[in-house]
Each structure stands twice: as C-alpha cells, then as structure tokens.
C-alpha cells in the first residue's frame, strides 16, 4: 500500500493523539504553562525547518493575519481543550465536542453568505444534535466533579477558536507558505500563552520522564511529523482526503483514551459517537460537481 493511500488516516490518528497527550501531560503542568512550553519548542523546530526548507515567511499584512490564525487555532482551540481536560473532561468527549467544527462552520457560512445546505447536510445537522445529546446523556466518567460547567465553557471556546480560525485562514491567508505561516502562528500563540501563564498560573512544572516524553511526542510527532505529512499530501494531491476522514477523530480519540486511561462510555455514548461521526461525514462530503463548503482543518 502506497503512503498516499494511508497518509490521510495516519494524519487523523496523529491528530487524535493530541487529546491523549494533553491528558498525559496535564498532571505535571498547568494548561497554559504546558502549552507555552510546547509552543516554544515548536518555534525552535519550525525555525530550523524554515531555514532547511527555505520556506517563505509571510510579510506585511499576511504576517499579522498569520498571527491572528495562530491565536485562534492554537491559542483558543488548544488552550480551551487543554483547560477542559485539566478540569476533568474525558478526552473522548472533548474531541467529540470540538469535532463538530464542520457543522458549526456550515451553519455560519449559511447565515453569513449565500451558501445553502444540501439535503444530506441538513440531515447530518439533525443527526449530529441527536448524537451529541446521546453522548451527554450517557455515562462517561469524569476525572473530577464540580467543574463541568466551566469545562464545557472552555470546550465551546475551543470550538469557536478552531471554527473562526479556519474561516479566517481561508479568507485572509490564501497562498501563505505552510511552514512559514505555521512558524508565525506558533510565535503568536507562544506569546499569548506566556501572558496567560504568568498572570493566572503558578508555572510550576514537575519535570519527569512522562511529562518530557509527552512534550517530545506533541512537538516532534504531532506538530512536526503531522505537518510534514500534510505537506506530502498537498504535494501529491491528497490533502482533500484529510477532510473526508476527519469524522473519525472523535471515535479514534475515544478508542485511544480507552486504551490509555480506561475511559469508558455506555451504549448511549457508543451510539452517540457513531451518529456524530456520521453527521460530520455528511457535512464534509463534497457534492457532485460542486465545491465543498466546509473548510478543511489547518
């Protein structure tokens, strides 16, 4: 089997592992501090890539647009998910809630433009609401009680960040070099998280083997290998397939969380995850002879 055939699925598996990495590392560092360290390492790694690959750095307004995308996608999205997981939310549930981004994107585009949902997308919208309702009514064990409302709030912040970030990127960052643009995104996110960490957290880090290995995984495997894999798919015309398999992220995360932490869900949860995956698939599936209306993820 050629790499081009398995690359989209491998990319989704790596993306899903980000939620698991958060769960592994958060016991040893507060969310903003943890992410700040990750972004600092990302800046170093991508600085090397910029030089090695002779990437083009965005200039003028494009630089500021890249900063804005970074704040939304990495700052709000990652910051919201890490904070929610630190408050006890199961990694699988967090992945499911932010994984409805294509559905929210479609709704926003319908409201703010002349786009119209196809019948299959309207059906997907309804299926998605049913699926999420079943998961929320199911029995999923939280790491801690008492902060569920706040965890859901941060998850919604993450969902809003990834949704607005992808729409903003589509509108203002067309043609930006992927490596150069991501480099600036990480710089902006690192600065934002440094302000949050220094003003709201103790910034105490328990440096042990698990935390270090988790940080290495998130930087080298998730931020580096996944990006290079995306570059490979873009070069070989396979990047569009990533969007078509993104509906697998929540169930893949739930599977990984079950294997790593024993996170379990009942029949309601299982059916809900399946329905939510079907809903996202229906929303992002391209219409025949029509462009997709859903922005694929960065």
CSV table of C-alpha atoms in Angstrom, one decimal:
chain,number,residue,atom,x,y,z
A,1,UNK,CA,0.0,0.0,0.0
A,2,UNK,CA,1.4,3.4,-1.0
A,3,UNK,CA,1.9,6.2,1.5
A,4,UNK,CA,-0.5,8.4,-0.3
A,5,UNK,CA,-3.3,5.9,0.4
A,6,UNK,CA,-2.7,5.7,4.1
A,7,UNK,CA,-1.5,9.2,4.8
A,8,UNK,CA,-4.9,10.8,5.5
A,9,UNK,CA,-5.7,8.0,8.0
A,10,UNK,CA,-2.3,8.3,9.6
A,11,UNK,CA,-2.7,12.0,9.9
A,12,UNK,CA,-6.0,11.6,11.7
A,13,UNK,CA,-4.5,9.1,14.1
A,14,UNK,CA,-1.7,11.5,14.9
A,15,UNK,CA,-4.2,14.4,15.3
A,16,UNK,CA,-6.3,12.3,17.7
A,17,UNK,CA,-3.3,11.6,19.9
A,18,UNK,CA,-3.1,15.3,20.7
A,19,UNK,CA,-6.0,14.9,23.2
A,20,UNK,CA,-4.3,11.9,24.7
A,21,UNK,CA,-1.0,13.8,25.0
A,22,UNK,CA,-2.9,16.6,26.9
A,23,UNK,CA,-4.2,14.0,29.4
A,24,UNK,CA,-0.8,12.6,29.9
A,25,UNK,CA,1.0,15.9,30.5
A,26,UNK,CA,-1.5,18.0,32.4
A,27,UNK,CA,-1.0,16.3,35.8
A,28,UNK,CA,2.5,17.8,35.8
A,29,UNK,CA,1.9,21.3,34.4
A,30,UNK,CA,-1.0,23.8,34.3
A,31,UNK,CA,-2.6,24.1,30.8
A,32,UNK,CA,-1.2,27.5,29.7
A,33,UNK,CA,2.2,26.6,31.0
A,34,UNK,CA,2.2,23.2,29.3
A,35,UNK,CA,1.1,24.8,26.0
A,36,UNK,CA,3.6,27.6,26.3
A,37,UNK,CA,6.4,25.1,26.6
A,38,UNK,CA,5.1,23.2,23.6
A,39,UNK,CA,4.9,26.4,21.5
A,40,UNK,CA,8.4,27.4,22.5
A,41,UNK,CA,9.7,24.1,21.3
A,42,UNK,CA,7.6,24.3,18.2
A,43,UNK,CA,9.1,27.7,17.4
A,44,UNK,CA,12.6,26.2,17.6
A,45,UNK,CA,11.7,23.2,15.5
A,46,UNK,CA,10.0,25.2,12.8
A,47,UNK,CA,12.7,27.8,12.8
A,48,UNK,CA,15.1,25.0,11.8
A,49,UNK,CA,12.5,23.9,9.1
A,50,UNK,CA,12.2,27.5,7.8
A,51,UNK,CA,15.9,27.6,7.2
A,52,UNK,CA,16.3,24.0,6.0
A,53,UNK,CA,13.4,24.1,3.5
A,54,UNK,CA,13.9,27.8,2.6
A,55,UNK,CA,10.3,28.5,3.5
A,56,UNK,CA,8.8,31.9,2.7
A,57,UNK,CA,7.8,33.9,5.7
A,58,UNK,CA,4.6,35.9,5.4
A,59,UNK,CA,5.3,39.6,5.0
A,60,UNK,CA,3.3,42.8,5.6
A,61,UNK,CA,-0.4,42.2,6.4
A,62,UNK,CA,0.0,38.4,5.8
A,63,UNK,CA,2.3,38.2,8.8
A,64,UNK,CA,-0.4,39.7,11.0
A,65,UNK,CA,-3.1,37.5,9.5
A,66,UNK,CA,-0.9,34.5,10.4
A,67,UNK,CA,-0.6,35.8,13.9
A,68,UNK,CA,-4.4,36.0,14.2
A,69,UNK,CA,-4.8,32.5,12.8
A,70,UNK,CA,-2.3,31.2,15.4
A,71,UNK,CA,-4.1,32.9,18.3
A,72,UNK,CA,-7.5,31.4,17.2
A,73,UNK,CA,-6.5,27.9,16.1
A,74,UNK,CA,-3.6,27.2,18.6
A,75,UNK,CA,-4.3,29.7,21.4
A,76,UNK,CA,-8.1,29.4,21.7
A,77,UNK,CA,-8.5,25.9,20.4
A,78,UNK,CA,-5.6,24.1,22.1
A,79,UNK,CA,-5.9,26.4,25.2
A,80,UNK,CA,-9.6,25.6,25.5
A,81,UNK,CA,-9.3,21.8,25.1
A,82,UNK,CA,-6.3,21.6,27.5
A,83,UNK,CA,-8.2,23.6,30.1
A,84,UNK,CA,-11.3,21.5,29.7
A,85,UNK,CA,-9.3,18.3,30.1
A,86,UNK,CA,-7.5,19.7,33.1
A,87,UNK,CA,-10.9,20.3,34.7
A,88,UNK,CA,-11.7,16.6,34.3
A,89,UNK,CA,-13.5,16.3,31.0
A,90,UNK,CA,-12.9,12.9,29.3
A,91,UNK,CA,-10.6,13.3,26.3
A,92,UNK,CA,-13.0,11.5,24.1
A,93,UNK,CA,-15.9,13.8,25.0
A,94,UNK,CA,-13.7,16.8,24.4
A,95,UNK,CA,-12.7,15.6,21.0
A,96,UNK,CA,-16.3,14.9,20.1
A,97,UNK,CA,-17.5,18.4,21.1
A,98,UNK,CA,-14.8,20.3,19.2
A,99,UNK,CA,-15.1,17.8,16.4
A,100,UNK,CA,-18.4,19.2,15.3
A,101,UNK,CA,-16.5,22.2,13.9
A,102,UNK,CA,-17.5,21.3,10.3
A,103,UNK,CA,-21.2,21.5,11.4
A,104,UNK,CA,-20.7,24.9,13.0
A,105,UNK,CA,-18.7,26.1,10.0
A,106,UNK,CA,-21.6,25.2,7.7
A,107,UNK,CA,-24.1,27.0,9.8
A,108,UNK,CA,-22.0,30.1,10.0
A,109,UNK,CA,-21.5,30.1,6.2
A,110,UNK,CA,-25.2,29.7,5.6
A,111,UNK,CA,-26.0,32.6,7.9
A,112,UNK,CA,-23.4,34.9,6.6
A,113,UNK,CA,-23.3,34.1,2.9
A,114,UNK,CA,-25.4,32.8,0.1
A,115,UNK,CA,-24.3,29.2,0.7
A,116,UNK,CA,-27.1,26.7,1.1
A,117,UNK,CA,-27.0,23.3,2.8
A,118,UNK,CA,-27.8,20.3,0.7
A,119,UNK,CA,-30.5,17.9,2.0
A,120,UNK,CA,-27.8,15.4,3.2
A,121,UNK,CA,-26.2,18.2,5.2
A,122,UNK,CA,-29.5,19.2,6.8
A,123,UNK,CA,-29.9,15.5,7.7
A,124,UNK,CA,-26.3,15.5,9.1
A,125,UNK,CA,-27.1,18.5,11.2
A,126,UNK,CA,-30.0,16.8,12.8
A,127,UNK,CA,-28.1,13.5,13.3
A,128,UNK,CA,-25.3,15.5,14.9
A,129,UNK,CA,-27.5,17.0,17.5
A,130,UNK,CA,-29.0,13.6,18.3
A,131,UNK,CA,-25.6,12.0,18.6
A,132,UNK,CA,-24.2,14.7,20.9
A,133,UNK,CA,-27.4,14.5,23.1
A,134,UNK,CA,-26.9,10.8,23.5
A,135,UNK,CA,-23.3,11.2,24.5
A,136,UNK,CA,-24.1,13.9,27.0
A,137,UNK,CA,-26.9,11.7,28.5
A,138,UNK,CA,-24.7,8.7,28.6
A,139,UNK,CA,-22.5,7.6,31.5
A,140,UNK,CA,-18.9,8.9,30.9
A,141,UNK,CA,-16.6,9.0,33.9
A,142,UNK,CA,-15.0,12.4,34.5
A,143,UNK,CA,-11.7,12.7,36.2
A,144,UNK,CA,-13.2,15.1,38.7
A,145,UNK,CA,-16.6,16.6,39.5
A,146,UNK,CA,-17.6,20.1,40.3
A,147,UNK,CA,-16.3,22.0,37.3
A,148,UNK,CA,-18.3,20.5,34.5
A,149,UNK,CA,-19.9,23.8,33.5
A,150,UNK,CA,-16.6,25.5,33.3
A,151,UNK,CA,-15.1,22.6,31.3
A,152,UNK,CA,-18.0,22.8,28.8
A,153,UNK,CA,-17.4,26.6,28.6
A,154,UNK,CA,-13.8,26.2,27.7
A,155,UNK,CA,-14.7,23.5,25.2
A,156,UNK,CA,-17.1,25.9,23.5
A,157,UNK,CA,-14.3,28.5,23.4
A,158,UNK,CA,-12.0,25.9,21.7
A,159,UNK,CA,-14.8,25.1,19.2
A,160,UNK,CA,-15.3,28.8,18.4
A,161,UNK,CA,-11.5,29.2,18.0
A,162,UNK,CA,-11.0,26.4,15.5
A,163,UNK,CA,-14.1,27.4,13.6
A,164,UNK,CA,-13.3,31.1,13.3
A,165,UNK,CA,-9.6,30.3,12.8
A,166,UNK,CA,-10.2,28.1,9.8
A,167,UNK,CA,-12.7,30.6,8.3
A,168,UNK,CA,-10.2,33.4,8.8
A,169,UNK,CA,-7.4,31.4,7.3
A,170,UNK,CA,-9.4,30.7,4.2
A,171,UNK,CA,-10.4,34.4,3.9
A,172,UNK,CA,-7.0,36.1,4.5
A,173,UNK,CA,-4.2,33.5,4.3
A,174,UNK,CA,-4.6,32.1,0.8
A,175,UNK,CA,-1.2,31.3,-0.7
A,176,UNK,CA,0.8,31.6,2.6
A,177,UNK,CA,3.6,29.1,2.8
A,178,UNK,CA,2.5,26.3,5.2
A,179,UNK,CA,5.8,26.1,7.1
A,180,UNK,CA,6.4,29.9,7.2
A,181,UNK,CA,2.8,30.6,8.2
A,182,UNK,CA,2.8,28.0,10.9
A,183,UNK,CA,6.1,29.3,12.3
A,184,UNK,CA,4.4,32.7,12.8
A,185,UNK,CA,1.3,31.1,14.2
A,186,UNK,CA,3.4,29.4,16.9
A,187,UNK,CA,5.2,32.6,17.8
A,188,UNK,CA,1.9,34.5,18.3
A,189,UNK,CA,0.5,31.6,20.3
A,190,UNK,CA,3.6,31.3,22.5
A,191,UNK,CA,3.4,35.0,23.4
A,192,UNK,CA,-0.3,34.8,24.2
A,193,UNK,CA,0.2,31.7,26.4
A,194,UNK,CA,3.2,33.3,28.1
A,195,UNK,CA,0.9,36.2,29.2
A,196,UNK,CA,-1.8,33.9,30.4
A,197,UNK,CA,0.6,31.6,32.2
A,198,UNK,CA,2.4,34.3,34.0
A,199,UNK,CA,-0.8,36.1,35.1
A,200,UNK,CA,-3.0,33.2,36.0
A,201,UNK,CA,-0.9,30.2,36.8
A,202,UNK,CA,2.0,29.2,39.2
A,203,UNK,CA,4.1,28.0,36.2
A,204,UNK,CA,5.4,25.1,38.3
A,205,UNK,CA,6.4,22.1,36.2
A,206,UNK,CA,7.1,18.6,37.5
A,207,UNK,CA,9.8,17.5,35.1
A,208,UNK,CA,9.7,13.7,34.9
A,209,UNK,CA,10.0,11.1,32.2
A,210,UNK,CA,6.3,11.0,31.4
A,211,UNK,CA,6.0,14.8,31.0
A,212,UNK,CA,9.2,15.0,28.9
A,213,UNK,CA,8.2,12.2,26.6
A,214,UNK,CA,4.7,13.6,26.2
A,215,UNK,CA,6.2,17.0,25.3
A,216,UNK,CA,8.5,15.4,22.8
A,217,UNK,CA,5.6,13.5,21.3
A,218,UNK,CA,3.4,16.6,20.9
A,219,UNK,CA,6.2,18.6,19.4
A,220,UNK,CA,8.0,16.1,17.2
A,221,UNK,CA,5.3,13.7,16.2
A,222,UNK,CA,2.1,15.9,16.3
A,223,UNK,CA,3.4,19.3,15.4
A,224,UNK,CA,6.3,18.2,13.1
A,225,UNK,CA,5.5,14.8,11.6
A,226,UNK,CA,1.8,15.7,11.1
A,227,UNK,CA,2.7,18.9,9.3
A,228,UNK,CA,5.3,17.2,7.1
A,229,UNK,CA,2.7,14.6,6.3
A,230,UNK,CA,0.3,17.3,5.3
A,231,UNK,CA,2.9,18.8,3.1
A,232,UNK,CA,3.4,15.4,1.5
A,233,UNK,CA,-0.3,15.1,0.9
A,234,UNK,CA,-0.5,18.6,-0.6
A,235,UNK,CA,2.3,17.8,-3.0
A,236,UNK,CA,0.7,14.5,-4.1
A,237,UNK,CA,-2.8,16.0,-4.3
A,238,UNK,CA,-4.2,14.0,-1.3
A,239,UNK,CA,-4.8,16.8,1.2
A,240,UNK,CA,-8.5,16.9,0.4
A,241,UNK,CA,-8.9,13.4,1.7
A,242,UNK,CA,-7.9,14.6,5.2
A,243,UNK,CA,-11.2,16.4,5.4
A,244,UNK,CA,-13.1,13.3,4.3
A,245,UNK,CA,-11.8,11.2,7.2
A,246,UNK,CA,-11.9,13.9,9.9
A,247,UNK,CA,-15.1,12.4,11.2
A,248,UNK,CA,-13.0,9.6,12.6
A,249,UNK,CA,-11.2,11.9,15.0
A,250,UNK,CA,-13.7,11.7,18.0
A,251,UNK,CA,-14.1,7.8,17.9
A,252,UNK,CA,-10.4,7.4,17.3
A,253,UNK,CA,-9.7,9.6,20.3
A,254,UNK,CA,-12.2,7.7,22.4
A,255,UNK,CA,-10.5,4.4,21.4
A,256,UNK,CA,-7.1,5.8,22.4
A,257,UNK,CA,-8.4,7.2,25.7
A,258,UNK,CA,-9.9,3.8,26.5
A,259,UNK,CA,-6.6,2.0,25.8
A,260,UNK,CA,-4.5,4.6,27.6
A,261,UNK,CA,-6.7,5.6,30.6
A,262,UNK,CA,-9.6,3.2,30.6
A,263,UNK,CA,-12.1,5.9,29.7
A,264,UNK,CA,-15.4,4.2,29.2
A,265,UNK,CA,-18.9,5.1,27.9
A,266,UNK,CA,-22.2,3.2,27.8
A,267,UNK,CA,-24.4,2.2,24.9
A,268,UNK,CA,-25.8,5.7,24.7
A,269,UNK,CA,-22.3,7.0,24.3
A,270,UNK,CA,-21.3,4.5,21.7
A,271,UNK,CA,-24.4,5.2,19.6
A,272,UNK,CA,-23.8,8.9,20.1
A,273,UNK,CA,-20.2,8.8,18.9
A,274,UNK,CA,-21.3,6.8,15.8
A,275,UNK,CA,-24.1,9.3,15.0
A,276,UNK,CA,-21.8,12.3,15.5
A,277,UNK,CA,-19.2,10.7,13.2
A,278,UNK,CA,-21.9,10.1,10.6
A,279,UNK,CA,-23.1,13.7,10.9
A,280,UNK,CA,-19.6,15.2,10.3
A,281,UNK,CA,-19.1,12.8,7.3
A,282,UNK,CA,-22.4,14.1,5.8
A,283,UNK,CA,-21.4,17.7,6.4
A,284,UNK,CA,-18.0,17.5,4.8
A,285,UNK,CA,-18.8,15.1,2.0
A,286,UNK,CA,-18.4,17.0,-1.3
A,287,UNK,CA,-21.4,17.3,-3.6
A,288,UNK,CA,-21.1,16.0,-7.1
A,289,UNK,CA,-19.7,18.7,-9.4
A,290,UNK,CA,-19.8,21.2,-6.5
A,291,UNK,CA,-17.1,22.6,-4.2
A,292,UNK,CA,-17.1,21.6,-0.6
A,293,UNK,CA,-18.5,24.3,1.6
A,294,UNK,CA,-16.5,23.2,4.6
A,295,UNK,CA,-13.1,24.5,5.2
A,296,UNK,CA,-10.6,21.7,5.9
A,297,UNK,CA,-8.6,22.0,9.1
A,298,UNK,CA,-5.3,23.5,9.4
